[in-house]
Short mmCIF file of N, CA and C in Angstrom, two decimals:
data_model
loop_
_atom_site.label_atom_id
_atom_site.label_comp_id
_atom_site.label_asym_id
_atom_site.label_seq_id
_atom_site.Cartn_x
_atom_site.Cartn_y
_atom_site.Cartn_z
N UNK A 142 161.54 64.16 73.96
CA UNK A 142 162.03 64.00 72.60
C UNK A 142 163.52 63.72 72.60
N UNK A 143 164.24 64.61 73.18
CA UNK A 143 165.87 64.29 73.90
C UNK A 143 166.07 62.74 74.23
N UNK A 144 165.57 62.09 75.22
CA UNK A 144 165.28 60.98 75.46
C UNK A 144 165.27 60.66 74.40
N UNK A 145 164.33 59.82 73.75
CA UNK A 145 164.23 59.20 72.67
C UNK A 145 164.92 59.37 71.28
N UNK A 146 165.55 60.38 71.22
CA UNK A 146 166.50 60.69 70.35
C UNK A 146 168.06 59.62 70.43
N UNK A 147 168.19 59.71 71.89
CA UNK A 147 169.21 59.50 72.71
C UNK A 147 169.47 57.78 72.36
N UNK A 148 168.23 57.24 72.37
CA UNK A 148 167.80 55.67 73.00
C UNK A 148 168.35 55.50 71.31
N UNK A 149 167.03 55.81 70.87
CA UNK A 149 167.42 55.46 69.31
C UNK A 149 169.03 55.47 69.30
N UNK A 150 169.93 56.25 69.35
CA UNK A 150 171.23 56.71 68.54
C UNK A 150 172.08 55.33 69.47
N UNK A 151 171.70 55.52 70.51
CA UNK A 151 172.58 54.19 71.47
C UNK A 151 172.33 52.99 71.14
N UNK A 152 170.44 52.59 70.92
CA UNK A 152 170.43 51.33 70.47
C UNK A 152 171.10 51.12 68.76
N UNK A 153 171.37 52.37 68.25
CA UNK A 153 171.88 52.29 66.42
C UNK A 153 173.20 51.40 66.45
N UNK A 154 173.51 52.27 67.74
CA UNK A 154 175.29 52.42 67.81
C UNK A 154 176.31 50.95 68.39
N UNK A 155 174.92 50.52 69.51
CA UNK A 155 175.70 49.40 70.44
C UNK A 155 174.50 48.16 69.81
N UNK A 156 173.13 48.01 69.38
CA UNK A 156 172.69 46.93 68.86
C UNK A 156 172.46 46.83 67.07
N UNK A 157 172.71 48.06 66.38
CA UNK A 157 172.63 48.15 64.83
C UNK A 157 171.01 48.10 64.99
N UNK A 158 170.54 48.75 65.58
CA UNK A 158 168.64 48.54 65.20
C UNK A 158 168.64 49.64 64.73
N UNK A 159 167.73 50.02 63.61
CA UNK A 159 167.90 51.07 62.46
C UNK A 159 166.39 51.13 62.01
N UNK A 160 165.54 52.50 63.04
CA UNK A 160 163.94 52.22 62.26
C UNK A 160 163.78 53.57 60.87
N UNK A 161 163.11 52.62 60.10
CA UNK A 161 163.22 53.75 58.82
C UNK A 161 161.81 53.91 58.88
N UNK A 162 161.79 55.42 58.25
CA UNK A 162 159.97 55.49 58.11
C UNK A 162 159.54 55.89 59.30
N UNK A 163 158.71 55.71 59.80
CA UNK A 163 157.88 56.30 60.80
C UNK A 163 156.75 55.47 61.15
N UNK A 164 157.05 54.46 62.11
CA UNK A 164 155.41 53.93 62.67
C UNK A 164 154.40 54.53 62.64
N UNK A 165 153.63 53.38 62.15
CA UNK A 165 152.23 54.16 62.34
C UNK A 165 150.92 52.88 62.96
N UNK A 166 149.82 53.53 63.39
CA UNK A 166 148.87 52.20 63.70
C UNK A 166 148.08 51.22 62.20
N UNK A 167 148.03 49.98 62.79
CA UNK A 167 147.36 49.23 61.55
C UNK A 167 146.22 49.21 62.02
N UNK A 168 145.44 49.03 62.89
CA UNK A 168 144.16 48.96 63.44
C UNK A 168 143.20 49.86 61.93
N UNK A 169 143.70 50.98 62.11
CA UNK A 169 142.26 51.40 61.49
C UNK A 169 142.47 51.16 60.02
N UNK A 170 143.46 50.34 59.36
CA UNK A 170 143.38 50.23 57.74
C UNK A 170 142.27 49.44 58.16
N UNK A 171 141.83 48.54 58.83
CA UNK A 171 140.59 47.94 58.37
C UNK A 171 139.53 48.48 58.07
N UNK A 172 139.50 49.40 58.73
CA UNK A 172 138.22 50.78 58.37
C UNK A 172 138.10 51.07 56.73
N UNK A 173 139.52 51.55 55.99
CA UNK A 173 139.35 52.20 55.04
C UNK A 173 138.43 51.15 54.12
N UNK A 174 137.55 52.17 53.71
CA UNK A 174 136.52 52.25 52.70
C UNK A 174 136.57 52.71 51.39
N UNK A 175 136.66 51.92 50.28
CA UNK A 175 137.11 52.58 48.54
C UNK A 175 135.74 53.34 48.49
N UNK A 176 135.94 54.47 47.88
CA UNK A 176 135.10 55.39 47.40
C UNK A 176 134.01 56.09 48.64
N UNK A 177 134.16 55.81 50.05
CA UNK A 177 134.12 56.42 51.60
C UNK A 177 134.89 57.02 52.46
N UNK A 178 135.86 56.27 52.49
CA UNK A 178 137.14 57.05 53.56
C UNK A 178 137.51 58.05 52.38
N UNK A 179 137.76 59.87 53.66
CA UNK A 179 138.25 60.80 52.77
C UNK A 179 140.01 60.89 53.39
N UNK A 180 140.47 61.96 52.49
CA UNK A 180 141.83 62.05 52.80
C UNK A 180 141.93 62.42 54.23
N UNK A 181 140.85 63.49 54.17
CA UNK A 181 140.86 63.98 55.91
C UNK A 181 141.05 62.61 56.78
N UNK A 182 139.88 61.39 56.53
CA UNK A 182 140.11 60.98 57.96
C UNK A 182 141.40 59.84 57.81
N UNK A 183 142.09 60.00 56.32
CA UNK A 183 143.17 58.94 56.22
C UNK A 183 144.55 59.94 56.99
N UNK A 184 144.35 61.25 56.95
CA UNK A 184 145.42 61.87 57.87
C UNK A 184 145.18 62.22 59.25
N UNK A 185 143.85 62.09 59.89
CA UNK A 185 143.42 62.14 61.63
C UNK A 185 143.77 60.57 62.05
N UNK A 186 143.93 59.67 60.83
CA UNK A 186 144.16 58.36 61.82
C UNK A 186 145.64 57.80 61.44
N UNK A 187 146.57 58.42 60.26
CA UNK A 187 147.81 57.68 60.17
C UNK A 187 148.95 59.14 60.60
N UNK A 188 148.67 60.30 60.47
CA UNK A 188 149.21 61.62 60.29
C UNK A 188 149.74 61.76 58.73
N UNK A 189 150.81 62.68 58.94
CA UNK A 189 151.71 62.92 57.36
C UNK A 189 152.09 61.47 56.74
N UNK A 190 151.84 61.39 55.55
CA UNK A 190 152.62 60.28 54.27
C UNK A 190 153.80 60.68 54.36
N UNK A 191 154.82 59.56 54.43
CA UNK A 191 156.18 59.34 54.19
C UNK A 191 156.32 60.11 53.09
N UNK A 192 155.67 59.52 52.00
CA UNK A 192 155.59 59.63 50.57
C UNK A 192 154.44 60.41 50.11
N UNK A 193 154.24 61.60 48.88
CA UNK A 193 153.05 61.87 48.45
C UNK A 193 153.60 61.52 47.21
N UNK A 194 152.75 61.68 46.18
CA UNK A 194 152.93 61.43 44.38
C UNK A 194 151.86 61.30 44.09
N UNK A 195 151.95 61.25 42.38
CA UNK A 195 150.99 61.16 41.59
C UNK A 195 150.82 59.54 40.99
N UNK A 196 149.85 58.76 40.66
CA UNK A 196 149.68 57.44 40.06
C UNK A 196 148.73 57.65 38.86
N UNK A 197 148.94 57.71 37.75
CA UNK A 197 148.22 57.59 36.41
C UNK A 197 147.30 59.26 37.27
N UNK A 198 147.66 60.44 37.14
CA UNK A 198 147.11 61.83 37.52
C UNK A 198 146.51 61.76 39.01
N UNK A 199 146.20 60.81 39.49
CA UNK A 199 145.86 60.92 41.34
C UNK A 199 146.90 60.90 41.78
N UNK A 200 146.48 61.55 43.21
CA UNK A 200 147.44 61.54 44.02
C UNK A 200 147.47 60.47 45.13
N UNK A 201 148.48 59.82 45.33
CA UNK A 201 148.89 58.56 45.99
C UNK A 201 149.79 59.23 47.08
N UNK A 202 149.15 58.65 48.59
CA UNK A 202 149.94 58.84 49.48
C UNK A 202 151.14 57.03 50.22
N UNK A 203 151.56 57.64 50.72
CA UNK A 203 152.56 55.94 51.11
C UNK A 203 153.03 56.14 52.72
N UNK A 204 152.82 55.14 53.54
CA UNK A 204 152.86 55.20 54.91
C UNK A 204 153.91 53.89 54.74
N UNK A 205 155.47 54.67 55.21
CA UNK A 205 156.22 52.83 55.49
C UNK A 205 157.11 53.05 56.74
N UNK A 206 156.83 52.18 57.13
CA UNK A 206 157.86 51.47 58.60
C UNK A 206 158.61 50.48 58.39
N UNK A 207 160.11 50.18 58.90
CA UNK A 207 160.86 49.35 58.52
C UNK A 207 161.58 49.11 59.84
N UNK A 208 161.86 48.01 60.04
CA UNK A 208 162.52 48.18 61.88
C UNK A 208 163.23 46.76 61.43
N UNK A 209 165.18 47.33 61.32
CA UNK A 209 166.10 46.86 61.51
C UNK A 209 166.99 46.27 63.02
N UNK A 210 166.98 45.44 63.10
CA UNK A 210 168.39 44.94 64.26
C UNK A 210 169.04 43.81 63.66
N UNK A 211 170.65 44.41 64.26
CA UNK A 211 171.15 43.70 63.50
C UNK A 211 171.39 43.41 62.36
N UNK A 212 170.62 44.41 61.20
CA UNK A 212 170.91 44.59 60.26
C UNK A 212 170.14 42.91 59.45
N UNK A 213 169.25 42.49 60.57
CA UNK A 213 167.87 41.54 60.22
C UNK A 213 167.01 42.47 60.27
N UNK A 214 165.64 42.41 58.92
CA UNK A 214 164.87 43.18 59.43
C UNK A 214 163.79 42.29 60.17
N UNK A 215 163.17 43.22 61.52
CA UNK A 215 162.32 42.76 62.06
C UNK A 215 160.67 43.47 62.31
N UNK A 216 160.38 43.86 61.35
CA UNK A 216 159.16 44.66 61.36
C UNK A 216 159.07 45.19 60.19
N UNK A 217 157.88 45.38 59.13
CA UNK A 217 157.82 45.99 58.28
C UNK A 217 156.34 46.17 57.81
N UNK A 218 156.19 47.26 57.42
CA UNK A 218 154.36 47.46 57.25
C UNK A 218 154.35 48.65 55.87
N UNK A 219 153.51 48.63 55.14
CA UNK A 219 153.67 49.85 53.91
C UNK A 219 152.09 49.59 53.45
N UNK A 220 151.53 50.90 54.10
CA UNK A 220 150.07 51.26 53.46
C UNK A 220 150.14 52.39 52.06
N UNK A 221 149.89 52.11 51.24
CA UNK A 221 149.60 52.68 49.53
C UNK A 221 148.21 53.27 49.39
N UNK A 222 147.82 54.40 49.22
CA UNK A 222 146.49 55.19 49.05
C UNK A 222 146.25 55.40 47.98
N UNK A 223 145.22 55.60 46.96
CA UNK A 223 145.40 56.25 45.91
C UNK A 223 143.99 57.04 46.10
N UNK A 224 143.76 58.14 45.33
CA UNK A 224 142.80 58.60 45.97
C UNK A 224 141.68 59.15 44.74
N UNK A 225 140.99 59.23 44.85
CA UNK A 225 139.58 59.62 43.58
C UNK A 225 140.04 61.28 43.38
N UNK A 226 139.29 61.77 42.41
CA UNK A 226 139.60 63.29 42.36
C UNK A 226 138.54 64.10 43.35
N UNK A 227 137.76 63.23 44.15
CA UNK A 227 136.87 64.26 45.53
C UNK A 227 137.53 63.57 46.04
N UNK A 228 138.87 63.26 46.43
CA UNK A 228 139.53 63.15 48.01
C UNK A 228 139.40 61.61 48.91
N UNK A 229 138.28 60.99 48.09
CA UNK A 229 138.13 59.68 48.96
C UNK A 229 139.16 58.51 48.25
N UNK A 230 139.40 58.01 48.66
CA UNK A 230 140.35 56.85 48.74
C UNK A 230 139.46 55.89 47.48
N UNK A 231 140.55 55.24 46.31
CA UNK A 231 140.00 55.04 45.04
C UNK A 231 140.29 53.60 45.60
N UNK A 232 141.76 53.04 45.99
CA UNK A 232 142.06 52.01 46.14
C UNK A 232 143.57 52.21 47.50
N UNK A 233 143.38 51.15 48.18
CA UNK A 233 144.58 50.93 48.78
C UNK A 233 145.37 49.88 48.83
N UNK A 234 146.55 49.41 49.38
CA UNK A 234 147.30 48.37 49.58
C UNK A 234 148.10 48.37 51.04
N UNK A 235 148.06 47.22 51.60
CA UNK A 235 148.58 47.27 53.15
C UNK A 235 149.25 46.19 53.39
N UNK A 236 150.61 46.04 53.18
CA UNK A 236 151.39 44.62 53.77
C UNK A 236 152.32 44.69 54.86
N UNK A 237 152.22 44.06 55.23
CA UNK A 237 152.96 43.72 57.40
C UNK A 237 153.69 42.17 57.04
N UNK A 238 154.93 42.84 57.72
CA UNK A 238 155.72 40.96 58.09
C UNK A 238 156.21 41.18 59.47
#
């Protein structure tokens, strides 16, 4: 963890690469299922939401990654959950550049 703490702060310092958010995998958004996938298995396959909140009384989770160099960004991904009141996923949104 030291390590990688380290790398990050050197590459911030000597290339300006700046990751916001927290990677996560895209593979399994293809899985998610409206009114199938539950919250459980939307947190065994992405972990903790960046973001939790409420959208019109559900609760909406938000997964975003942002990967700066140079102060170009070069990576960006933001999965949007919203979820039914039994826990399964009502609707989502997933965009990558």
């Amino acid at each position: 963890m030291r390590g990688r703490l380290l790398a990050a702060i050197l590459c911030s310092f000597f290339l300006g690469c700046v990751p916001i958010g927290r990677d996560f995998p895209v593979t399994p958004v293809r899985n998610i299922q409206n009114n199938v996938t539950t919250q459980q298995e939307i947190f065994a396959n992405f972990g903790e939401p960046v973001r939790r909140g409420l959208e019109n009384g559900l609760e909406t989770w938000t997964y975003s990654y942002h990967y700066y160099e140079l102060a170009q960004l070069k990576d960006s991904k933001e999965l949007h959950i919203v979820f039914n009141k039994d826990n399964t996923v009502l609707s989502y949104s997933f965009t990558a550049r």
